[in-house]
PDB file of N, CA and C in Angstrom:
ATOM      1  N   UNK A   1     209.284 133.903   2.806  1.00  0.00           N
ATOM      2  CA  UNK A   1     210.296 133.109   2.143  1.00  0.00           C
ATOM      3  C   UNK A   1     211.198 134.022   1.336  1.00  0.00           C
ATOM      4  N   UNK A   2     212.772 134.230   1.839  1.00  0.00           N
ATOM      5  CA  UNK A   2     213.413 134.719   0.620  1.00  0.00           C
ATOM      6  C   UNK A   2     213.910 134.235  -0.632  1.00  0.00           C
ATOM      7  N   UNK A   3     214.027 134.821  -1.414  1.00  0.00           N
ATOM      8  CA  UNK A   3     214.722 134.338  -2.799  1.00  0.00           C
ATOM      9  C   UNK A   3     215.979 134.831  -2.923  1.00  0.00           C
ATOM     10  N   UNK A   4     216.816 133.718  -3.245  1.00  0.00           N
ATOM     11  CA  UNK A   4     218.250 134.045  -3.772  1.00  0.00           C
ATOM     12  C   UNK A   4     218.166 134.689  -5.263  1.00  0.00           C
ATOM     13  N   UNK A   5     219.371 135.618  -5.277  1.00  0.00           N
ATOM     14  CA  UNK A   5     219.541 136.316  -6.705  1.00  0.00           C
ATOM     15  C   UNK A   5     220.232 135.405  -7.161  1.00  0.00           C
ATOM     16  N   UNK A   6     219.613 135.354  -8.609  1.00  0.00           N
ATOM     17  CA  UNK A   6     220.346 134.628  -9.907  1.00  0.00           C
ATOM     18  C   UNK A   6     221.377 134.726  -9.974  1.00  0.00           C
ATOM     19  N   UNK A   7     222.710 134.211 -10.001  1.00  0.00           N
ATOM     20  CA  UNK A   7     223.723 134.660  -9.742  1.00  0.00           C
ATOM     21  C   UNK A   7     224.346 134.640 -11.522  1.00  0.00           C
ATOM     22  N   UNK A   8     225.327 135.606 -11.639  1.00  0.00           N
ATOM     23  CA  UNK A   8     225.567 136.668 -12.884  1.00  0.00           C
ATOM     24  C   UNK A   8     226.368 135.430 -13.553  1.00  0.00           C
ATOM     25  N   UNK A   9     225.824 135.486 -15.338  1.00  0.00           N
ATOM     26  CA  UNK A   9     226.528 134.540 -15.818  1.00  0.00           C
ATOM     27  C   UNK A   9     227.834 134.731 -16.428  1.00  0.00           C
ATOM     28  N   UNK A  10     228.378 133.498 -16.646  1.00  0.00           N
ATOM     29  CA  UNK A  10     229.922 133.249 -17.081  1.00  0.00           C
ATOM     30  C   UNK A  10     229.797 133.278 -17.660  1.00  0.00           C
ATOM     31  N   UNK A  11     229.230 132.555 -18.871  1.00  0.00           N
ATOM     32  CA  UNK A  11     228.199 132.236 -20.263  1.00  0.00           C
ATOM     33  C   UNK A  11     227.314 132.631 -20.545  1.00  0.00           C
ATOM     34  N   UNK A  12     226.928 133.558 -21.560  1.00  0.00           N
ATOM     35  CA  UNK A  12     225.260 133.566 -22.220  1.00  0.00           C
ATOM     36  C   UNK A  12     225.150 132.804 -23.650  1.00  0.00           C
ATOM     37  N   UNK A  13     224.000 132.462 -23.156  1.00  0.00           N
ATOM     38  CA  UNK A  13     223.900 131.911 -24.726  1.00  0.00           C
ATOM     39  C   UNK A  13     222.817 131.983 -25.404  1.00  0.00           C
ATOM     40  N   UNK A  14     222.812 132.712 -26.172  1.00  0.00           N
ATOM     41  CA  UNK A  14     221.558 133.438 -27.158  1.00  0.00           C
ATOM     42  C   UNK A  14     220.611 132.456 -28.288  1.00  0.00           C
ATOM     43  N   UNK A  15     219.768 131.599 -27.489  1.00  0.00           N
ATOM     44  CA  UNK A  15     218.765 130.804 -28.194  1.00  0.00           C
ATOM     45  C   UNK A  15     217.437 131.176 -28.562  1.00  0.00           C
ATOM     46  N   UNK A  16     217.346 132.552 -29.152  1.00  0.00           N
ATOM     47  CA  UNK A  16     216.418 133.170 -29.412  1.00  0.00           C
ATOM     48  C   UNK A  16     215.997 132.591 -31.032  1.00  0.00           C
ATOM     49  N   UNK A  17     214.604 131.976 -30.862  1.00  0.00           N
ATOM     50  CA  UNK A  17     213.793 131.830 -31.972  1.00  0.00           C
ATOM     51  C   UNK A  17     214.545 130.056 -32.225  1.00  0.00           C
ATOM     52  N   UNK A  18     215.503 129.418 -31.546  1.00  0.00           N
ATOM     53  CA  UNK A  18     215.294 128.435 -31.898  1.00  0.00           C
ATOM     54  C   UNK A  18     214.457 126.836 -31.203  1.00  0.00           C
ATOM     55  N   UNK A  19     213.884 126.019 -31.452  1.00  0.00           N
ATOM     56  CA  UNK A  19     213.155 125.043 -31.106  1.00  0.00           C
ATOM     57  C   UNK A  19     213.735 124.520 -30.121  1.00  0.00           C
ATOM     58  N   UNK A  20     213.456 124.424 -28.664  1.00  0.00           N
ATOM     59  CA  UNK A  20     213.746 123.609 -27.702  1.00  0.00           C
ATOM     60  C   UNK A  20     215.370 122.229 -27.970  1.00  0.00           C
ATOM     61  N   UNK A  21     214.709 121.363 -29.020  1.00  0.00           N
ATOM     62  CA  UNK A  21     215.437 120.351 -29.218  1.00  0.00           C
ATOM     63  C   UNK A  21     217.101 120.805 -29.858  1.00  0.00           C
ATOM     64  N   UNK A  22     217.076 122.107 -30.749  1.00  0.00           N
ATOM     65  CA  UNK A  22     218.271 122.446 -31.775  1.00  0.00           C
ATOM     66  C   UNK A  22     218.690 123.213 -30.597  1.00  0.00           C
ATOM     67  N   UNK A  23     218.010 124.363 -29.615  1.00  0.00           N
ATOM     68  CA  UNK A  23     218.785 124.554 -28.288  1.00  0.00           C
ATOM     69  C   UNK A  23     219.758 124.135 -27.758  1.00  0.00           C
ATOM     70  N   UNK A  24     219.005 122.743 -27.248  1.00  0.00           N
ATOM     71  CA  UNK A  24     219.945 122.127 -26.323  1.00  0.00           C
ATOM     72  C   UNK A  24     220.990 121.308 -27.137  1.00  0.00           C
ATOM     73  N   UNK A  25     220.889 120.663 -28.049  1.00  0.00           N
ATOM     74  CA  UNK A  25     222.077 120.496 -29.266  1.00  0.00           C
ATOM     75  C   UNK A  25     223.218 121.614 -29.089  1.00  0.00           C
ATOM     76  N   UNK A  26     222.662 122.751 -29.637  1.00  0.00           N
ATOM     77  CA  UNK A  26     223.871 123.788 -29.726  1.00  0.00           C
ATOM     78  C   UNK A  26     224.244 124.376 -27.896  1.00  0.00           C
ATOM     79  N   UNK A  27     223.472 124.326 -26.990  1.00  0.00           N
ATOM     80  CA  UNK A  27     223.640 124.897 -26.137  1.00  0.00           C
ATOM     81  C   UNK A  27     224.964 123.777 -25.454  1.00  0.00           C
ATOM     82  N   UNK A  28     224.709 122.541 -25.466  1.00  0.00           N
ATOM     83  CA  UNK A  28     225.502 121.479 -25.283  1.00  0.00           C
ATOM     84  C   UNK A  28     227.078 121.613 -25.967  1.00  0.00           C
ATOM     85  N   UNK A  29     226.772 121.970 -27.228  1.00  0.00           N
ATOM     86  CA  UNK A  29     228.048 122.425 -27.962  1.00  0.00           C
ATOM     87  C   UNK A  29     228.599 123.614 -27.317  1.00  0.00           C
ATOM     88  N   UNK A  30     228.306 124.499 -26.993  1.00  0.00           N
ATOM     89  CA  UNK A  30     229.121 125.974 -26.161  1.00  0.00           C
ATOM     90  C   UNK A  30     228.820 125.572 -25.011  1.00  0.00           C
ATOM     91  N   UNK A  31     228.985 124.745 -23.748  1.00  0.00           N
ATOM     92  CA  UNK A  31     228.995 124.598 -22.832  1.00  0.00           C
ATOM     93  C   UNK A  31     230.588 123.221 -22.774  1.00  0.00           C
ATOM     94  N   UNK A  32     230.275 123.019 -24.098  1.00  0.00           N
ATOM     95  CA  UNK A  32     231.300 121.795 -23.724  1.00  0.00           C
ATOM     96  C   UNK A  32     232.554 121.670 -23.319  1.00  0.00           C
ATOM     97  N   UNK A  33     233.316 123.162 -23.251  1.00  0.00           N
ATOM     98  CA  UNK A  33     234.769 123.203 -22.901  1.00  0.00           C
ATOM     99  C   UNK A  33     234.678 124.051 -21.601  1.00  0.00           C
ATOM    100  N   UNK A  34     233.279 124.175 -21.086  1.00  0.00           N
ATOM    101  CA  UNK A  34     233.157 125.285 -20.112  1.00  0.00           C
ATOM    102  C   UNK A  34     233.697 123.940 -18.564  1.00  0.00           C
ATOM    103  N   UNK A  35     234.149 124.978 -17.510  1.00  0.00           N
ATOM    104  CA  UNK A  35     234.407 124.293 -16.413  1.00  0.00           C
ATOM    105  C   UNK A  35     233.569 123.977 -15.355  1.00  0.00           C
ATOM    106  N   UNK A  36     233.311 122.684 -14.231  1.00  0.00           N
ATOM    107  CA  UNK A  36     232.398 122.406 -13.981  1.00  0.00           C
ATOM    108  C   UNK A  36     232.186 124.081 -12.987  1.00  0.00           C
ATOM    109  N   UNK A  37     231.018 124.141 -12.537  1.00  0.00           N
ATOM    110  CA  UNK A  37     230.843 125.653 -11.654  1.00  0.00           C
ATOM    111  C   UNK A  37     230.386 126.602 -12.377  1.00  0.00           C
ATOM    112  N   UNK A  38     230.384 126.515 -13.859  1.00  0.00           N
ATOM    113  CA  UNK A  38     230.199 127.833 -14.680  1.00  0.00           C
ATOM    114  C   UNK A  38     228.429 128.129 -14.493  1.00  0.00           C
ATOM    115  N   UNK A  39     228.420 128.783 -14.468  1.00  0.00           N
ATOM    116  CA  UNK A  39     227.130 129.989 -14.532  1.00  0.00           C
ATOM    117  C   UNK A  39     226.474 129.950 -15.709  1.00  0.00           C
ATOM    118  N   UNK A  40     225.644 129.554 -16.512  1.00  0.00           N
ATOM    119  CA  UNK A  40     224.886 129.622 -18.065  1.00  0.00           C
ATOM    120  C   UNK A  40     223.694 130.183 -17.528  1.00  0.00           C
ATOM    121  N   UNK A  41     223.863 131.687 -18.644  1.00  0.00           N
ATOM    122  CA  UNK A  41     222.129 132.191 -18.630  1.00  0.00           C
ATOM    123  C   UNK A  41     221.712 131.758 -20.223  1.00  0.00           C
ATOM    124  N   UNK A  42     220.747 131.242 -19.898  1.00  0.00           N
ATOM    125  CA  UNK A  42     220.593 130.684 -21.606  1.00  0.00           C
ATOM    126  C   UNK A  42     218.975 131.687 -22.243  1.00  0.00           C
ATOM    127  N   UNK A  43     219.302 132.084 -23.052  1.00  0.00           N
ATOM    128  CA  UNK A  43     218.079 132.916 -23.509  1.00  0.00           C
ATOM    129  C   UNK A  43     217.367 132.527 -24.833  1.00  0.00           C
ATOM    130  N   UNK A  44     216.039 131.833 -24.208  1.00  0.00           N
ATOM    131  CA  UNK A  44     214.980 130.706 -25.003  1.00  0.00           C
ATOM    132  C   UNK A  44     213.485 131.466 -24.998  1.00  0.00           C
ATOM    133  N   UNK A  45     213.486 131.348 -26.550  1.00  0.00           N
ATOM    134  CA  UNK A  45     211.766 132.084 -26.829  1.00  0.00           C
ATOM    135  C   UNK A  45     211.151 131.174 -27.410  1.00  0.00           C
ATOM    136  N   UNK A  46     211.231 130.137 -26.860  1.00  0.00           N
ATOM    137  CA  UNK A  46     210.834 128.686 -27.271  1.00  0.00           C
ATOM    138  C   UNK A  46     209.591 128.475 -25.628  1.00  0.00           C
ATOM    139  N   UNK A  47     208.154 128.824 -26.311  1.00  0.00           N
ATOM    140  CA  UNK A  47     207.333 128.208 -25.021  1.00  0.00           C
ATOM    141  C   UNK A  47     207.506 127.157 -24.216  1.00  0.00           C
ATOM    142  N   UNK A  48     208.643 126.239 -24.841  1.00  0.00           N
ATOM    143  CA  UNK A  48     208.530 124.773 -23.696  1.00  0.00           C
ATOM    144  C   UNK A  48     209.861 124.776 -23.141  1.00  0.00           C
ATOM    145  N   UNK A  49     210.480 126.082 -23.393  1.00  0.00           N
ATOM    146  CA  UNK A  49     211.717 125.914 -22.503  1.00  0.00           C
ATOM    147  C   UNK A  49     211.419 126.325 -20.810  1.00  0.00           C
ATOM    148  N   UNK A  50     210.434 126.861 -20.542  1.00  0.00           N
ATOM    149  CA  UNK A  50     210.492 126.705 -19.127  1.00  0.00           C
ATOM    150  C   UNK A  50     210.158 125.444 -18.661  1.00  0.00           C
ATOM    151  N   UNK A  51     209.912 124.330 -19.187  1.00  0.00           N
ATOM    152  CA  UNK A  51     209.687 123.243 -18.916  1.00  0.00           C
ATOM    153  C   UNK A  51     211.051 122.406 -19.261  1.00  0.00           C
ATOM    154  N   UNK A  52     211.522 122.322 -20.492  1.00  0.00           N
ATOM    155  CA  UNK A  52     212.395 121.244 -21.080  1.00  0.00           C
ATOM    156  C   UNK A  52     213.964 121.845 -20.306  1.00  0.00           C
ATOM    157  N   UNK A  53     214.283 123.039 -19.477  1.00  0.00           N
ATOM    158  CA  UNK A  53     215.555 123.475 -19.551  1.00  0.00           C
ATOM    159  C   UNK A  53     215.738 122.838 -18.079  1.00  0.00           C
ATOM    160  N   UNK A  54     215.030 122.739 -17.652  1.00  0.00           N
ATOM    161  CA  UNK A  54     215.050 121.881 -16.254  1.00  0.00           C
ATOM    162  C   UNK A  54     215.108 120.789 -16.307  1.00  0.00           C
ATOM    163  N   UNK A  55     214.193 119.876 -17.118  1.00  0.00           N
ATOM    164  CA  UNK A  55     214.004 118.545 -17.318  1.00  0.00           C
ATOM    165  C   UNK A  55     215.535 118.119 -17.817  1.00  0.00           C
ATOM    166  N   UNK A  56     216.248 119.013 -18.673  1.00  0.00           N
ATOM    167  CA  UNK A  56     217.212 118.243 -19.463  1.00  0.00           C
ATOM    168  C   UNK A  56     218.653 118.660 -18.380  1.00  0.00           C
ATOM    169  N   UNK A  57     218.337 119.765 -17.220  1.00  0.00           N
ATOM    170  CA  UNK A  57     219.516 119.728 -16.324  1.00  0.00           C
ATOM    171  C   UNK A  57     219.601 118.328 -15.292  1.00  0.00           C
ATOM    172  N   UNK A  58     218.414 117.866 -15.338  1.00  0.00           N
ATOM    173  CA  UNK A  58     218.222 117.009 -14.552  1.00  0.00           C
ATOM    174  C   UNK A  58     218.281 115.452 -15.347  1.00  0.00           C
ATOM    175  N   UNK A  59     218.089 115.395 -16.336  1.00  0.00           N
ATOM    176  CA  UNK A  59     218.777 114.530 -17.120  1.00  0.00           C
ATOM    177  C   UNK A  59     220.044 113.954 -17.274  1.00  0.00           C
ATOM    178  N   UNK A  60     220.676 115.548 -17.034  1.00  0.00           N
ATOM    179  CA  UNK A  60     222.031 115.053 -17.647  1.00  0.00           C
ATOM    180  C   UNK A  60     223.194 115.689 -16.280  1.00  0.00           C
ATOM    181  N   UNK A  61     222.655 116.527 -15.080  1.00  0.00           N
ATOM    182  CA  UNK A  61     223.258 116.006 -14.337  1.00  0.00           C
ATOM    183  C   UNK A  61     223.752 117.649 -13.798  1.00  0.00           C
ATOM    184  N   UNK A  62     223.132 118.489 -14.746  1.00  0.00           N
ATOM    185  CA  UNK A  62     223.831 120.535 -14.375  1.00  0.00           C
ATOM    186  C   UNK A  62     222.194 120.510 -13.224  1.00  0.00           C
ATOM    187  N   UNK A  63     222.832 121.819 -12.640  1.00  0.00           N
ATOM    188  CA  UNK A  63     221.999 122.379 -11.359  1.00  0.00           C
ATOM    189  C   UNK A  63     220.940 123.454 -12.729  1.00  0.00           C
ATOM    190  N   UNK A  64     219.893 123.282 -12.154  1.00  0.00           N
ATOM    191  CA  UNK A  64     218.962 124.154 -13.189  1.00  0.00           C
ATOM    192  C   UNK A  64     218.394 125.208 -12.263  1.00  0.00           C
ATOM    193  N   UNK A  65     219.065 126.416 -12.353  1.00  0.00           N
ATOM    194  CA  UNK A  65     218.940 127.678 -11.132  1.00  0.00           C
ATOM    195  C   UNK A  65     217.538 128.571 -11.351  1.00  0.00           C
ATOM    196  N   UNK A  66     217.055 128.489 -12.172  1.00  0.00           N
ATOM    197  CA  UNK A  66     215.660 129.364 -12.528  1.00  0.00           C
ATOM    198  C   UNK A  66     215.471 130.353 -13.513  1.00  0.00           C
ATOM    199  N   UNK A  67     214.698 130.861 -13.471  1.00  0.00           N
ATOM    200  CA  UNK A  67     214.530 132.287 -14.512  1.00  0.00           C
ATOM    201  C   UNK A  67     215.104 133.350 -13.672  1.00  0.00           C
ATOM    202  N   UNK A  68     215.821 133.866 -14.861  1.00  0.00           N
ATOM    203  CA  UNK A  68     216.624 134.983 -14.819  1.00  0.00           C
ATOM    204  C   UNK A  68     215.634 136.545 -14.804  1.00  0.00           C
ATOM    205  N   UNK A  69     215.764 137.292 -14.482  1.00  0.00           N
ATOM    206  CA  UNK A  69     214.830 138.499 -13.923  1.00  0.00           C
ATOM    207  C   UNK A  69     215.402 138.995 -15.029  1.00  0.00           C
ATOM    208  N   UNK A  70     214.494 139.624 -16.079  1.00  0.00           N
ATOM    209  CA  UNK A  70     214.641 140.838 -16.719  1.00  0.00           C
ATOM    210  C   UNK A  70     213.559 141.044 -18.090  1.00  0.00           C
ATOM    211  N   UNK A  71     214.150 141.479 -19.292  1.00  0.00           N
ATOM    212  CA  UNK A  71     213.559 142.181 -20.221  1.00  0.00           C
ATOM    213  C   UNK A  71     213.257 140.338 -20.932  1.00  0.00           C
ATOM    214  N   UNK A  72     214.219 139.629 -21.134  1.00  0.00           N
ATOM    215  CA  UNK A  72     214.676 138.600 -22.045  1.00  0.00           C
ATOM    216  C   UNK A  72     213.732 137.369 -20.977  1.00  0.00           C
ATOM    217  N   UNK A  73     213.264 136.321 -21.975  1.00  0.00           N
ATOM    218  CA  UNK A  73     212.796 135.454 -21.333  1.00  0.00           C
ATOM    219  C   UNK A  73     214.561 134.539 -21.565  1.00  0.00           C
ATOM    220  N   UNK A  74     214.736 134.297 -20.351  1.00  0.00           N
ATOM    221  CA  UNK A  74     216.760 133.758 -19.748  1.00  0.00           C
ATOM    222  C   UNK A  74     215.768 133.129 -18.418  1.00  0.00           C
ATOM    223  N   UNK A  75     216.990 131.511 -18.250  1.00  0.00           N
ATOM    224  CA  UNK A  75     217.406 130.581 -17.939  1.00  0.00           C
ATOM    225  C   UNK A  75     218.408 130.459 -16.822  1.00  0.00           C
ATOM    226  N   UNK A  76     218.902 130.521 -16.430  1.00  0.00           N
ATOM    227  CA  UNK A  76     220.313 129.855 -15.494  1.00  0.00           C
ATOM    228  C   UNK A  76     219.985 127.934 -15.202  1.00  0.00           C
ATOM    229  N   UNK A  77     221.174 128.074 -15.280  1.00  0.00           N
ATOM    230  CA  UNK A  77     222.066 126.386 -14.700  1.00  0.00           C
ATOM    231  C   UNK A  77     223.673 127.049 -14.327  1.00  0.00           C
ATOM    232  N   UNK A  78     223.578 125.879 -13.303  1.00  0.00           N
ATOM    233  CA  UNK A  78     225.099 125.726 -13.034  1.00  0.00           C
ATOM    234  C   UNK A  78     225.815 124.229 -13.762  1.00  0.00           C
ATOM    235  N   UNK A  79     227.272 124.700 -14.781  1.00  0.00           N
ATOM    236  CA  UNK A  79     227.362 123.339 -14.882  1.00  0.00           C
ATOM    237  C   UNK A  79     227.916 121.988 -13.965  1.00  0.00           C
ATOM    238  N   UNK A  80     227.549 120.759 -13.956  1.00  0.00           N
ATOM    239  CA  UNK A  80     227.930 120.185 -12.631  1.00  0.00           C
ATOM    240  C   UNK A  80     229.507 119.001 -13.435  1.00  0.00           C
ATOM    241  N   UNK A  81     230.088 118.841 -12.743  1.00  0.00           N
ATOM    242  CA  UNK A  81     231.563 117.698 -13.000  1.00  0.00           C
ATOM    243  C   UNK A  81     230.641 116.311 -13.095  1.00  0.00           C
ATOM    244  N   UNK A  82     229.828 116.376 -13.039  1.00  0.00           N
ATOM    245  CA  UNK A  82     229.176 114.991 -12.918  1.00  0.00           C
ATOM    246  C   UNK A  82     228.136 114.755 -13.763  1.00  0.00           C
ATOM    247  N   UNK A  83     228.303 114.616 -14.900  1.00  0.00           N
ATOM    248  CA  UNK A  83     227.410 114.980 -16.465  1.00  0.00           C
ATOM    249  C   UNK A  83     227.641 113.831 -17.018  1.00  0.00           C
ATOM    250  N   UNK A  84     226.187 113.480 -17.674  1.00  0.00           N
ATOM    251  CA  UNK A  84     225.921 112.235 -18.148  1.00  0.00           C
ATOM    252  C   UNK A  84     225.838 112.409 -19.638  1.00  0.00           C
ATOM    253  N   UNK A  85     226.843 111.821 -20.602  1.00  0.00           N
ATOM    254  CA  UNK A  85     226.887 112.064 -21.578  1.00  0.00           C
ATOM    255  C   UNK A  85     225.907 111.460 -22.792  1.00  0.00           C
ATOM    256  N   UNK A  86     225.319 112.438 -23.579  1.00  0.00           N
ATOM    257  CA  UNK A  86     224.559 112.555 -24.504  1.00  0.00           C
ATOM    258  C   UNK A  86     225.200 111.960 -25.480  1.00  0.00           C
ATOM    259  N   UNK A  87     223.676 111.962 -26.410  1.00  0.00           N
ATOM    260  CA  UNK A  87     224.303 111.204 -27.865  1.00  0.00           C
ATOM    261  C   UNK A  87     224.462 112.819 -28.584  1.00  0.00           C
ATOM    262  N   UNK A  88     225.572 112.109 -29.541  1.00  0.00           N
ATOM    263  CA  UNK A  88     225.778 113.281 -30.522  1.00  0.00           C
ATOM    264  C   UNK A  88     224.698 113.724 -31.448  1.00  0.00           C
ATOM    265  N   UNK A  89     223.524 113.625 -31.620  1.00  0.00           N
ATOM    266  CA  UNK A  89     222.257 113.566 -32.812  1.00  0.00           C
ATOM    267  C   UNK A  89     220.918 113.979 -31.239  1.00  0.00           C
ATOM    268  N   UNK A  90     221.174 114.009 -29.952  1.00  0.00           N
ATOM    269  CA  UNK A  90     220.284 114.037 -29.295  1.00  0.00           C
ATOM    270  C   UNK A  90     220.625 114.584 -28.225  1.00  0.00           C
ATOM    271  N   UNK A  91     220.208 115.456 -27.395  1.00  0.00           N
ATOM    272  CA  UNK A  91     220.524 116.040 -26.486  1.00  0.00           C
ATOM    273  C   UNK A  91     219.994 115.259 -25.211  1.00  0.00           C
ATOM    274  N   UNK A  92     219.731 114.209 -24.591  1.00  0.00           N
ATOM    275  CA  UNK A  92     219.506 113.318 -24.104  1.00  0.00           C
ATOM    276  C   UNK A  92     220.283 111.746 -24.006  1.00  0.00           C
ATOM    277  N   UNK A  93     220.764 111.609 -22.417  1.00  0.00           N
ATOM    278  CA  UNK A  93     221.582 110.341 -22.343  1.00  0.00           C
ATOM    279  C   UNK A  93     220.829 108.817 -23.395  1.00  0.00           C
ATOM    280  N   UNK A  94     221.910 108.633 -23.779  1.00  0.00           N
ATOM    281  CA  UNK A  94     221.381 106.943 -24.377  1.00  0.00           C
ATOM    282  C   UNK A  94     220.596 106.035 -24.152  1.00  0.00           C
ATOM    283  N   UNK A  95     220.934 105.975 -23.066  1.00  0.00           N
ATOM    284  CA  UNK A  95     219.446 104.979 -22.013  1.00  0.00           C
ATOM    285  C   UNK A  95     218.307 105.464 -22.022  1.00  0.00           C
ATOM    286  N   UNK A  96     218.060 106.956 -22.430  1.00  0.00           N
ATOM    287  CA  UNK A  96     216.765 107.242 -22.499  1.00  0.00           C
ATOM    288  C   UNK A  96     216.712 107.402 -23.943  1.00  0.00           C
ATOM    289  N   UNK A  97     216.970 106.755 -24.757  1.00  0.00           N
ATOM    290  CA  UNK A  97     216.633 107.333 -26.228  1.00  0.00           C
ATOM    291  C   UNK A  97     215.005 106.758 -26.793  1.00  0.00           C
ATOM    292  N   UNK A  98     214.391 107.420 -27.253  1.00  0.00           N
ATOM    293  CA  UNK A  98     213.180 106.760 -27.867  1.00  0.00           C
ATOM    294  C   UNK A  98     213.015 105.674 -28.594  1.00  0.00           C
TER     295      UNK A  98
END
């Protein structure tokens, strides 16, 4: 089976040392003027981001491309034109709010 290379980001975004949930808050905020197609390597030292960075591309509607190969525990997504908008206080669509 081959593997495709991560393809090189447009965006990085340096989420080192913060909690999964304030992540995707701020990561949501610097993605928000980005165009659909953009490339995000997101870099999370948060143990449940290999879990939650997928869950929440698929939430809300970006391609969630995998771990990024290197020194940094990094992320990729692609962003998609077809994004389901979040609440402002939650990084998660409305219909799913707790």
């Amino acid at each position: 089976m081959s593997q495709h290379p991560t393809p090189a980001a447009d965006i990085t975004v340096d989420g080192t040392g913060l909690l999964c949930v304030t992540l995707l808050l701020r990561l949501r905020q610097w993605i928000d003027s980005a165009e659909p197609g953009t490339v995000v390597h997101v870099i999370a030292t948060d143990p449940a981001a290999p879990l939650d960075l997928p869950a929440w591309c698929h939430l809300v509607g970006h391609d969630y491309l995998g771990p990024v190969p290197g020194d940094q525990p990094a992320f990729a997504l692609r962003l998609s034109a077809d994004v389901r908008p979040t609440r402002p206080e939650a990084p998660w669509p409305p219909d799913l709010a707790p």
